[in-house]
Amino acid sequence: MRVAPVGGTAVQDHVALAEIELCGELIIAASAAREERLSLESIDQVLRVAEERDTRAR
């Protein structure tokens, strides 16, 4: 069995980590909604879509 060496040689994929974080936030929001489905507006709010639009507009 090969194991990654210790010492900071692991490569991090920052895009993948950000996507995992957003998925986690969606799961939390969906579980808090209980029986209801999340609206598209709620999903956009969780994913911070408006913030991203503002950042890109600058």
mmCIF file of C-alpha atoms in Angstrom:
data_model
loop_
_atom_site.group_PDB
_atom_site.id
_atom_site.type_symbol
_atom_site.label_atom_id
_atom_site.label_comp_id
_atom_site.label_asym_id
_atom_site.label_seq_id
_atom_site.Cartn_x
_atom_site.Cartn_y
_atom_site.Cartn_z
ATOM 1 C CA MET A 1 0.000 0.000 0.000
ATOM 2 C CA ARG A 2 1.345 3.419 -0.937
ATOM 3 C CA VAL A 3 0.678 6.403 1.285
ATOM 4 C CA ALA A 4 1.223 10.044 0.381
ATOM 5 C CA PRO A 5 4.417 11.339 1.951
ATOM 6 C CA VAL A 6 4.146 13.653 4.936
ATOM 7 C CA GLY A 7 5.617 17.089 4.528
ATOM 8 C CA GLY A 8 3.273 19.257 2.517
ATOM 9 C CA THR A 9 3.670 17.638 -0.894
ATOM 10 C CA ALA A 10 -0.094 17.134 -1.338
ATOM 11 C CA VAL A 11 -1.685 19.287 -3.998
ATOM 12 C CA GLN A 12 -4.921 21.027 -3.100
ATOM 13 C CA ASP A 13 -7.555 21.736 -5.708
ATOM 14 C CA HIS A 14 -9.037 24.991 -4.454
ATOM 15 C CA VAL A 15 -11.939 24.874 -6.917
ATOM 16 C CA ALA A 16 -12.913 21.384 -5.773
ATOM 17 C CA LEU A 17 -12.661 22.426 -2.119
ATOM 18 C CA ALA A 18 -14.909 25.434 -2.776
ATOM 19 C CA GLU A 19 -17.450 23.217 -4.548
ATOM 20 C CA ILE A 20 -17.442 20.768 -1.637
ATOM 21 C CA GLU A 21 -18.040 23.630 0.794
ATOM 22 C CA LEU A 22 -20.973 24.939 -1.268
ATOM 23 C CA CYS A 23 -22.484 21.445 -1.495
ATOM 24 C CA GLY A 24 -22.247 21.162 2.270
ATOM 25 C CA GLU A 25 -24.001 24.491 2.693
ATOM 26 C CA LEU A 26 -26.776 23.338 0.352
ATOM 27 C CA ILE A 27 -27.196 20.116 2.315
ATOM 28 C CA ILE A 28 -27.475 22.067 5.565
ATOM 29 C CA ALA A 29 -30.025 24.465 4.062
ATOM 30 C CA ALA A 30 -32.054 21.593 2.611
ATOM 31 C CA SER A 31 -32.109 19.746 5.931
ATOM 32 C CA ALA A 32 -33.217 22.920 7.722
ATOM 33 C CA ALA A 33 -36.090 23.323 5.243
ATOM 34 C CA ARG A 34 -37.511 20.011 6.543
ATOM 35 C CA GLU A 35 -40.376 18.911 4.284
ATOM 36 C CA GLU A 36 -40.223 21.849 1.898
ATOM 37 C CA ARG A 37 -38.090 22.072 -1.204
ATOM 38 C CA LEU A 38 -35.659 24.942 -1.440
ATOM 39 C CA SER A 39 -36.819 27.655 -3.805
ATOM 40 C CA LEU A 40 -34.491 28.820 -6.556
ATOM 41 C CA GLU A 41 -34.090 32.074 -4.651
ATOM 42 C CA SER A 42 -33.066 30.176 -1.508
ATOM 43 C CA ILE A 43 -30.541 28.140 -3.464
ATOM 44 C CA ASP A 44 -29.098 31.313 -5.008
ATOM 45 C CA GLN A 45 -28.830 32.835 -1.536
ATOM 46 C CA VAL A 46 -27.011 29.786 -0.135
ATOM 47 C CA LEU A 47 -24.645 29.740 -3.114
ATOM 48 C CA ARG A 48 -24.114 33.508 -2.837
ATOM 49 C CA VAL A 49 -24.998 34.030 -6.504
ATOM 50 C CA ALA A 50 -25.767 37.745 -6.058
ATOM 51 C CA GLU A 51 -22.396 38.302 -4.348
ATOM 52 C CA GLU A 52 -20.632 36.605 -7.260
ATOM 53 C CA ARG A 53 -22.485 38.802 -9.768
ATOM 54 C CA ASP A 54 -21.471 41.929 -7.815
ATOM 55 C CA THR A 55 -17.840 40.814 -7.715
ATOM 56 C CA ARG A 56 -17.738 40.115 -11.458
ATOM 57 C CA ALA A 57 -19.434 43.434 -12.283
ATOM 58 C CA ARG A 58 -16.592 45.410 -10.684
#
